[in-house]
Every structure is written in C-alpha cells, then in structure tokens.
Short mmCIF file of C-alpha atoms and ligand atoms in Angstrom, two decimals:
data_model
loop_
_atom_site.label_atom_id
_atom_site.label_comp_id
_atom_site.label_asym_id
_atom_site.label_seq_id
_atom_site.Cartn_x
_atom_site.Cartn_y
_atom_site.Cartn_z
CA MET P 1 86.37 259.43 195.82
CA THR P 2 88.28 255.90 197.32
CA ASP P 3 91.42 257.09 195.47
CA ILE P 4 91.30 260.48 196.82
CA LYS P 5 90.39 259.12 200.56
CA ALA P 6 93.28 257.09 200.30
CA ALA P 7 95.89 259.80 199.17
CA LEU P 8 94.37 262.07 202.08
CA ARG P 9 95.02 259.66 204.54
CA ALA P 10 98.39 259.01 203.61
CA GLN P 11 99.09 262.63 203.45
CA HIS P 12 101.96 263.91 206.14
CA ILE P 13 102.61 267.70 207.14
CA GLU P 14 105.41 268.51 209.23
CA THR P 15 105.09 271.07 211.41
CA PRO P 16 108.18 273.35 212.88
CA SER P 17 109.62 273.72 216.56
CA TRP P 18 109.79 277.47 215.87
CA ALA P 19 106.38 277.86 215.48
CA TYR P 20 105.20 277.30 218.90
CA GLY P 21 107.68 279.67 220.25
CA ASN P 22 106.65 283.49 220.46
CA SER P 23 108.44 285.43 217.39
CA GLY P 24 107.36 288.52 215.82
CA THR P 25 109.11 291.51 213.49
CA ARG P 26 112.06 293.46 213.72
CA PHE P 27 109.69 296.01 215.98
CA LYS P 28 108.07 293.85 218.68
CA VAL P 29 107.76 290.62 219.72
CA PHE P 30 104.56 289.50 221.68
CA ALA P 31 104.83 286.96 224.08
CA GLN P 32 102.03 284.81 224.41
CA LYS P 33 100.59 282.94 227.44
CA GLY P 34 101.36 278.97 227.68
CA VAL P 35 104.31 279.55 225.36
CA PRO P 36 106.74 276.24 225.73
CA ARG P 37 110.15 277.00 227.84
CA ASP P 38 111.83 273.87 225.93
CA PRO P 39 111.80 271.75 223.07
CA TYR P 40 110.38 269.08 225.21
CA GLU P 41 107.31 271.45 225.64
CA LYS P 42 107.40 272.46 221.85
CA LEU P 43 106.76 268.79 220.89
CA ALA P 44 104.38 268.41 223.30
CA ASP P 45 102.09 271.30 221.49
CA ALA P 46 103.06 270.14 217.82
CA ALA P 47 101.86 266.34 219.21
CA GLN P 48 98.55 268.29 219.88
CA VAL P 49 98.74 269.40 216.11
CA HIS P 50 98.86 265.75 215.28
CA ALA P 51 95.97 264.50 217.63
CA TYR P 52 93.57 266.74 216.09
CA THR P 53 94.10 266.19 212.41
CA GLY P 54 95.66 263.07 212.20
CA ILE P 55 98.34 264.21 209.40
CA ALA P 56 101.03 266.07 211.23
CA PRO P 57 103.13 263.37 212.60
CA THR P 58 106.65 264.93 212.62
CA VAL P 59 108.17 268.02 214.09
CA ALA P 60 111.24 269.93 212.44
CA LEU P 61 114.01 271.06 214.51
CA HIS P 62 115.87 274.12 214.82
CA ILE P 63 119.35 273.88 216.25
CA PRO P 64 120.61 275.64 218.25
CA TRP P 65 117.16 277.06 218.95
CA ASP P 66 116.41 273.36 219.72
CA LYS P 67 119.63 272.26 221.56
CA VAL P 68 119.55 269.78 224.29
CA ASP P 69 122.03 267.48 226.33
CA ASP P 70 120.57 264.45 224.65
CA TYR P 71 119.08 263.99 221.29
CA ALA P 72 118.22 260.51 221.73
CA ASP P 73 115.94 261.18 225.04
CA LEU P 74 114.56 264.13 222.76
CA ALA P 75 113.38 261.33 219.99
CA ARG P 76 112.18 259.33 222.43
CA HIS P 77 110.11 262.29 224.18
CA ALA P 78 108.60 262.65 220.62
CA GLY P 79 107.87 259.02 220.20
CA GLU P 80 105.72 259.19 223.87
CA LEU P 81 103.92 261.88 222.60
CA GLY P 82 102.94 260.02 219.40
CA VAL P 83 105.22 262.04 216.98
CA GLY P 84 108.63 261.88 215.60
CA ILE P 85 111.68 264.42 214.80
CA GLY P 86 111.85 265.64 211.10
CA ALA P 87 114.21 267.76 209.63
CA ILE P 88 117.08 269.62 211.10
CA ASN P 89 117.13 273.03 210.22
CA SER P 90 121.15 274.56 210.39
CA ASN P 91 120.89 278.32 212.03
CA VAL P 92 124.20 279.85 211.07
CA PHE P 93 122.46 283.12 210.83
CA GLN P 94 122.40 284.50 214.37
CA ASP P 95 125.88 284.80 215.54
CA ASP P 96 128.41 287.67 215.75
CA ASP P 97 130.46 285.79 213.33
CA TYR P 98 128.29 285.67 210.39
CA MET P 99 127.65 289.14 210.04
CA LEU P 100 129.63 289.32 206.56
CA GLY P 101 128.29 285.34 206.01
CA SER P 102 128.67 281.94 206.96
CA VAL P 103 129.87 279.26 204.43
CA THR P 104 130.56 282.16 202.06
CA HIS P 105 132.43 284.48 204.22
CA PRO P 106 135.59 285.62 203.34
CA SER P 107 137.29 284.48 206.53
CA ALA P 108 138.49 280.76 206.46
CA GLY P 109 137.96 280.61 210.12
CA VAL P 110 134.65 281.63 210.10
CA ARG P 111 133.57 279.52 207.20
CA ARG P 112 135.31 276.45 209.39
CA LYS P 113 132.97 277.38 211.98
CA ALA P 114 129.96 277.53 209.97
CA THR P 115 130.45 274.22 208.20
CA ASP P 116 131.26 272.55 211.42
CA HIS P 117 127.72 273.34 212.70
CA LEU P 118 126.39 272.10 209.64
CA LEU P 119 128.26 268.81 210.53
CA GLU P 120 127.31 268.82 213.96
CA CYS P 121 123.41 268.80 212.36
CA VAL P 122 124.14 265.81 210.78
CA ASP P 123 125.12 264.28 214.12
CA ILE P 124 121.93 265.60 215.60
CA MET P 125 120.30 263.50 212.34
CA ASP P 126 122.24 260.54 213.30
CA ALA P 127 120.97 260.58 217.01
CA THR P 128 117.21 261.54 216.46
CA GLY P 129 116.68 259.30 213.37
CA SER P 130 116.11 262.30 211.36
CA ASP P 131 116.58 261.82 207.29
CA THR P 132 116.64 265.40 206.17
CA LEU P 133 119.27 268.24 207.06
CA LYS P 134 117.72 271.45 205.92
CA LEU P 135 120.36 274.03 204.80
CA TRP P 136 119.30 277.75 204.81
CA PHE P 137 121.71 280.64 204.22
CA SER P 138 121.41 284.26 204.75
CA ASP P 139 124.87 284.91 203.40
CA GLY P 140 124.93 287.64 200.37
CA ILE P 141 126.32 291.20 200.48
CA ASN P 142 124.51 294.36 200.70
CA TYR P 143 126.75 297.02 198.06
CA PRO P 144 128.35 295.92 195.14
CA GLY P 145 131.65 295.38 195.10
CA GLN P 146 131.69 294.21 199.00
CA ASP P 147 132.42 290.99 198.01
CA ASP P 148 133.67 288.90 195.04
CA ILE P 149 130.35 287.03 194.31
CA ARG P 150 131.90 284.42 191.90
CA ALA P 151 134.26 283.42 194.92
CA ARG P 152 131.49 283.13 197.18
CA GLN P 153 129.90 280.59 195.00
CA ASP P 154 133.26 279.02 195.01
CA ARG P 155 133.00 279.12 199.14
CA LEU P 156 129.20 277.89 198.80
CA ALA P 157 130.07 274.85 196.66
CA GLU P 158 133.54 273.74 198.86
CA SER P 159 131.37 273.80 202.02
CA LEU P 160 128.09 272.10 200.75
CA SER P 161 130.93 269.58 199.19
CA GLU P 162 132.16 268.44 202.51
CA VAL P 163 128.55 268.21 204.37
CA TYR P 164 127.27 266.33 201.26
CA ASP P 165 130.51 263.59 201.90
CA ARG P 166 129.53 263.47 205.44
CA LEU P 167 125.91 262.45 204.73
CA GLY P 168 124.72 258.92 205.77
CA GLU P 169 123.14 256.32 203.93
CA GLY P 170 119.46 257.52 203.92
CA GLN P 171 120.29 260.71 204.41
CA ARG P 172 120.28 264.08 202.48
CA PHE P 173 120.24 267.65 202.15
CA LEU P 174 117.99 270.11 201.09
CA LEU P 175 119.22 273.73 199.84
CA GLU P 176 116.85 276.26 200.29
CA TYR P 177 116.96 279.69 198.80
CA LYS P 178 115.49 283.31 199.43
CA LEU P 179 115.53 286.23 197.04
CA PHE P 180 116.59 288.65 199.57
CA GLU P 181 116.70 289.33 203.16
CA PRO P 182 118.76 290.03 205.14
CA ALA P 183 121.28 290.51 202.71
CA PHE P 184 119.92 293.42 200.58
CA TYR P 185 121.64 293.34 197.21
CA ALA P 186 123.09 289.65 196.31
CA THR P 187 122.10 287.05 197.95
CA ASP P 188 124.38 283.87 197.57
CA VAL P 189 121.57 281.32 197.09
CA PRO P 190 118.78 283.52 195.67
CA ASP P 191 116.52 281.25 193.37
CA TRP P 192 115.99 277.80 192.77
CA GLY P 193 117.99 277.98 189.76
CA THR P 194 121.05 278.41 191.73
CA ALA P 195 120.11 275.61 194.63
CA TYR P 196 119.48 273.53 191.65
CA ALA P 197 122.56 273.90 190.02
CA HIS P 198 124.44 273.04 193.42
CA CYS P 199 122.15 270.22 193.90
CA VAL P 200 122.63 268.61 190.05
CA LYS P 201 126.67 268.79 190.67
CA LEU P 202 126.55 267.06 194.08
CA GLY P 203 124.37 264.30 193.91
CA PRO P 204 121.10 262.51 194.45
CA LYS P 205 121.34 263.11 198.10
CA ALA P 206 121.08 266.94 197.24
CA GLN P 207 117.53 268.09 196.79
CA VAL P 208 116.02 271.77 196.09
CA VAL P 209 113.50 273.12 199.03
CA VAL P 210 110.96 275.81 197.72
CA ASP P 211 110.01 277.88 200.92
CA THR P 212 106.74 279.70 199.22
CA GLY P 213 107.26 282.74 200.63
CA HIS P 214 110.94 283.15 199.15
CA HIS P 215 110.33 284.89 195.68
CA ALA P 216 109.56 287.97 193.81
CA PRO P 217 106.22 289.00 193.98
CA GLY P 218 104.34 287.38 190.98
CA THR P 219 106.55 284.40 190.36
CA ASN P 220 104.67 281.46 189.03
CA ILE P 221 105.77 279.06 191.82
CA GLU P 222 103.74 276.29 190.61
CA PHE P 223 106.31 276.09 187.54
CA ILE P 224 109.58 275.57 189.68
CA VAL P 225 107.39 272.83 191.23
CA ALA P 226 106.77 271.15 188.33
CA PHE P 227 110.32 271.65 186.88
CA LEU P 228 112.05 270.25 189.73
CA LEU P 229 109.53 267.35 190.23
CA ARG P 230 110.03 266.03 186.76
CA GLU P 231 114.16 266.45 187.30
CA GLY P 232 113.91 264.42 190.84
CA LYS P 233 114.98 267.53 192.75
CA LEU P 234 112.32 268.67 194.75
CA GLY P 235 113.01 268.08 197.74
CA GLY P 236 110.20 269.70 199.95
CA PHE P 237 108.64 272.57 200.46
CA ASP P 238 108.45 275.26 203.50
CA PHE P 239 104.67 276.84 203.22
CA ASN P 240 103.59 280.12 204.72
CA SER P 241 101.93 282.77 202.88
CA ARG P 242 102.97 286.18 201.80
CA PHE P 243 101.11 289.37 200.93
CA TYR P 244 104.72 291.15 200.52
CA ALA P 245 107.88 289.76 201.15
CA ASP P 246 108.78 286.86 203.39
CA ASP P 247 105.55 287.40 205.46
CA ASP P 248 105.84 283.76 207.04
CA LEU P 249 101.75 284.10 207.83
CA MET P 250 99.61 280.86 207.61
CA VAL P 251 99.98 278.83 204.52
CA GLY P 252 96.79 279.31 202.28
CA ALA P 253 95.64 282.61 203.91
CA ALA P 254 97.02 285.30 201.55
CA ASP P 255 96.80 283.01 198.99
CA PRO P 256 94.46 279.79 198.50
CA PHE P 257 94.28 279.84 194.97
CA GLN P 258 98.30 279.98 194.62
CA LEU P 259 98.71 276.84 197.13
CA PHE P 260 95.71 274.64 195.17
CA ARG P 261 98.31 275.40 191.90
CA ILE P 262 100.63 274.22 193.92
CA MET P 263 99.01 270.79 195.11
CA TYR P 264 97.91 270.35 191.50
CA GLU P 265 101.52 270.15 190.41
CA VAL P 266 102.58 267.95 192.99
CA VAL P 267 99.78 265.53 192.02
CA ARG P 268 100.72 265.67 188.36
CA GLY P 269 104.26 265.32 189.16
CA GLY P 270 103.97 262.00 191.32
CA GLY P 271 104.70 263.93 194.42
CA PHE P 272 102.89 262.40 196.80
CA ASP P 273 104.36 258.94 196.25
CA PRO P 274 106.47 257.72 198.90
CA GLU P 275 109.47 256.95 196.77
CA THR P 276 109.58 260.69 195.71
CA GLY P 277 110.47 261.90 198.99
CA VAL P 278 108.88 265.18 198.78
CA ALA P 279 108.76 266.53 202.53
CA PHE P 280 105.75 268.94 202.97
CA MET P 281 106.86 271.25 206.16
CA LEU P 282 105.40 274.26 207.37
CA ASP P 283 107.44 277.16 208.25
CA GLN P 284 105.75 280.01 209.91
CA CYS P 285 105.34 282.40 212.73
CA HIS P 286 102.34 283.23 214.51
CA ASN P 287 103.00 286.63 215.58
CA ILE P 288 99.48 287.43 217.01
CA GLU P 289 97.61 284.61 216.53
CA PRO P 290 97.73 281.65 219.05
CA LYS P 291 100.50 279.24 217.97
CA ILE P 292 98.47 275.48 218.23
CA PRO P 293 95.21 276.69 216.81
CA GLY P 294 97.57 278.77 214.00
CA GLN P 295 99.07 275.07 213.05
CA ILE P 296 96.08 273.40 213.20
CA ARG P 297 94.76 275.86 210.53
CA SER P 298 97.58 275.97 208.28
CA VAL P 299 97.35 272.07 207.96
CA MET P 300 93.97 271.89 207.50
CA ASN P 301 94.31 274.76 204.63
CA VAL P 302 97.19 272.35 202.95
CA GLN P 303 94.48 269.32 203.05
CA GLU P 304 91.98 271.62 201.72
CA ALA P 305 94.13 272.57 198.90
CA THR P 306 95.53 269.04 198.49
CA ALA P 307 92.00 267.34 198.40
CA LYS P 308 90.66 269.96 195.85
CA ALA P 309 93.64 269.39 193.62
CA LEU P 310 93.21 265.67 193.90
CA LEU P 311 89.56 266.18 192.40
CA VAL P 312 91.10 267.69 189.37
CA ASP P 313 89.22 265.56 186.37
CA ARG P 314 92.77 264.50 184.50
CA ASP P 315 90.85 262.89 181.70
CA ALA P 316 88.68 265.76 181.06
CA LEU P 317 91.45 268.19 181.42
CA ALA P 318 93.67 266.15 179.48
CA ALA P 319 90.75 265.64 177.03
CA ALA P 320 90.17 269.39 176.64
CA GLN P 321 94.26 270.22 176.64
CA SER P 322 94.57 267.76 173.75
CA GLU P 323 92.07 269.29 171.84
CA GLY P 324 93.14 272.76 172.50
CA ASP P 325 89.76 273.86 174.51
CA VAL P 326 91.34 276.55 176.17
CA LEU P 327 88.06 277.69 177.71
CA GLY P 328 87.20 273.88 178.47
CA ALA P 329 90.29 273.04 179.96
CA ASN P 330 90.21 276.27 182.24
CA ALA P 331 86.89 275.23 183.67
CA VAL P 332 87.84 271.46 184.63
CA PHE P 333 90.80 272.84 186.52
CA MET P 334 88.73 275.54 188.43
CA ASP P 335 85.64 272.96 188.94
CA ALA P 336 88.07 271.25 191.19
CA TYR P 337 89.14 274.52 192.54
CA ASN P 338 85.73 275.99 193.10
CA THR P 339 84.35 272.85 195.28
CA ASP P 340 83.66 272.75 198.77
CA VAL P 341 86.10 270.03 200.34
CA ARG P 342 85.25 270.62 204.04
CA PRO P 343 82.21 267.95 204.28
CA LEU P 344 84.43 265.36 202.44
CA LEU P 345 87.80 266.31 204.98
CA ALA P 346 84.93 266.01 207.95
CA GLU P 347 83.96 262.82 206.45
CA LEU P 348 87.36 261.95 206.45
CA ARG P 349 88.21 262.53 210.03
CA THR P 350 85.09 260.81 211.60
CA GLU P 351 86.55 257.68 209.91
CA LEU P 352 89.87 258.06 210.74
CA GLY P 353 88.25 258.35 214.77
CA LEU P 354 88.88 262.17 215.06
CA ALA P 355 86.36 265.04 215.58
CA PRO P 356 85.35 266.44 212.15
CA ASP P 357 86.32 270.13 213.32
CA PRO P 358 89.96 269.91 214.57
CA MET P 359 89.69 273.84 215.48
CA ALA P 360 86.58 273.20 217.64
CA ALA P 361 88.04 270.07 219.14
CA TYR P 362 91.39 271.55 219.97
CA ALA P 363 89.64 274.86 221.67
CA LYS P 364 87.01 272.64 223.84
CA SER P 365 90.18 270.16 225.06
CA GLY P 366 91.44 272.81 227.84
CA TYR P 367 95.02 271.96 226.60
CA PHE P 368 95.34 275.99 226.23
CA GLU P 369 93.92 276.52 229.82
CA LYS P 370 96.45 273.86 230.97
CA ILE P 371 99.71 275.26 229.63
CA ALA P 372 98.64 278.48 230.15
CA ALA P 373 98.74 277.80 234.02
CA GLU P 374 101.28 275.31 233.99
CA ARG P 375 103.96 277.04 232.38
CA VAL P 376 104.95 279.84 234.37
CA GLY P 377 108.48 280.94 234.89
CA GLY P 378 111.56 279.83 232.87
CA GLN P 379 112.50 281.37 229.41
CA GLN P 380 109.79 281.53 226.79
CA ALA P 381 111.23 280.03 223.80
CA GLY P 382 111.57 282.32 220.60
CA TRP P 383 113.68 283.70 218.31
CA GLY P 384 116.88 283.81 219.28
CA ALA P 385 116.51 281.32 222.27
C1 RM4 Y 1 114.41 281.87 206.83
C2 RM4 Y 1 114.22 280.44 206.03
C3 RM4 Y 1 114.53 279.17 206.95
C4 RM4 Y 1 114.25 279.05 208.20
C5 RM4 Y 1 114.26 280.50 209.17
C6 RM4 Y 1 113.91 280.71 210.57
O1 RM4 Y 1 113.77 282.63 206.12
O2 RM4 Y 1 113.01 280.19 205.40
O3 RM4 Y 1 113.89 277.80 206.37
O4 RM4 Y 1 114.85 278.24 209.38
O5 RM4 Y 1 113.64 281.50 208.22
MN1 MN Y 2 111.91 278.25 205.11
#
C-alpha cells in the first residue's frame, strides 16, 4: 500500500487551457458564467483544479487561442498561482488558408505559413520553459482523387523534419493522430502506425500522443499503449471519453473500465517512471457542465483508474498467466477493477493536507460565485477566440 500511495503522490495530470473556455458543437456554443476572458484567467482556474486535487500542476496552452504579448510574463503568472506551463499545442486548423490542409497543402506558400507557426510554437516553448510541443493536423481530403495521398505524406515528412531540427536540448514533439474529422475520406495522420513511422524516422525527440477519442469504435487502445511504451515511443495521452466519435467528454465517464485497462498497461510498461516522460494530459470540452468542477472530476477519474491499475496483484497475475489459468488471471484483473479506491484516495488527500472530497471542497470555496461576479464584460474565451 505504501508503494501505491507513493506512486499516486507522484502522479501528475495536465489540464488544457481550452477546457476553461466556452465550447460547444457545430450547432451551438452555450456561454457559461465566470468563463475566463484571457489566458491569465484560464491559468487562475487551472490553479483551482490543482489546489483541490494536488496532482494537476501544469496547464497546456493552445496557440493562438492563448496568444499573449509576453510569454515569459504568462509563465511567471502561472508560477505565482502555483502551476506551470505544460505542452504547447499548435493550431493549424482555423485559418481560411488551411481549407485544403496545412503542412500537407498542395501550395508551398500555405505549407510555409503552417510550418512557420509550428516553429513559432517552439519559440513559445523557449519563452515559457515548456519542453513539449503537441502537433495535431486536421489535414486530409474529402474525396477520392482530390489530392495525391503519397505526396501529402512527403510534405508532412518535410515539415516535421524542419520542426524536429529546430527543437532545442530537452525539447520534444508529440505527434497526434486522429481517424477522421474534419477530413472525411483520408486523413494524413489517421492512426498510431502512421504517427509512429514518422516519429521513428525522425528520432528520439519525436513521440506519439494517444488521444483516447481518436480511434474507430472498438479499437483496443490499451494494446496501442503497450506497444508504443515498449518501443519508447509513447509521448503522452490526451485523455477524454466518447460514445460515438471524438466526443471530448470527461475522461472515464463513458468507459471507466477502458481507462483502467489503459492505466494497467501504463503501470505494466513502466510509464509512470519519470524517465519515460509520458505526459498525462486531458483534452476535453465541457459543453454543458461547469468547467472547473468538470476538470476536477476528470482528474479524479484518472486518479481512480490509476489506483485500481496499481492494485492489480502482478505476482498473482503472472502466476495465473504462466499456468494458463485463464479464469484465474481474469479474476485477479477484475478484483482490482472492482475495488472501491475512493477511501484510499480520500486518505491520501488528507495526508497531503487536502480536503478528502475535492468536488465538495471546491463547491464550498465560493470561487465560482467570485468569478461569476467579477468576470463581466470583455470577451469570454472559447473556440476560435
Ligand atoms: C483535436 C485534437 C487536438 C486538440 C484540438 C482542440 O481534435 O484532439 O489535440 O488540440 O482538437
Ligand atoms: Mn487531442
């Protein structure tokens, strides 16, 4: 139990700045009260999530949504709030020029513009002290014959290698894949295999990021995690959950058992060892639920799945596996999943000087009432802001 607690104490989950802004579907964005008007206010909200959970000390930025004049000042502000800047997320999907793609666009001019943005993101890493760049490309085609699938891979490789060469000491990038959307016929980085092949060619500073919402239904994500970890190519996660496509719902809400299975492979593969560098990030949108408690709940869901994964009796499992005891092995696995770890986590929080119930403690704190009253006027942050 002491080992388990030590591992849980060391856990670190990164929250995304965009989860604190307004979001919605293509049908409607519902504005909520108290939503941040700028990146400084987003960091203040993220600091609340850390204050009540104790395990969310970094915040991912999305550029240009989080564009500021002085990034060093933003990092200083984060530090004063008790949090740090995490991954820098590039955005080459919201400019009119990118209708037919960004780094894979048929026009060299558009490709130049997109790659320049990625390079600017590395400058922002330098200014904020961030060590991770996250690359997600919406690039792809809607119709057979629309563009040359193979040439688009060449263009992608060219841009990635320019960005790779720009990375400094201790910096890396994570390449994210996504099956479809917004491209409906052929996405240029549709799956882990494509991302993996590009990263292997580039070298050790390029790794794959697994967004749990970016697969075909029924995909065995824990297998992908096990494989990438074994190859030293699992750079991190974008956690969320989904019922249908890329729903970006709270992680562990749709399928807590899948989250447990993923976390077990992380434990099994040594993914919590700091030297593996696996980043545990959330990538979610709270379209209808309040945002700060939505993040607190998500962090707690990851923590619960982690605690259960750590509880798997690995010796008993290995014994059952080597004896070919199918039912025995499965029972060991399910025993851990079916354990109620909430009392253990409440105890852990108390030991850390935190309230045992972060949701209740936040609700009682009056922070929401304060921001709802203070944050009037100005432009609320949101998609496209
Ligand atoms: C994409 C992808 C990226 C995220 C954007 C907002 O689907 O998951 O990681 O930055 O959405
Ligand atoms: Mn993502």
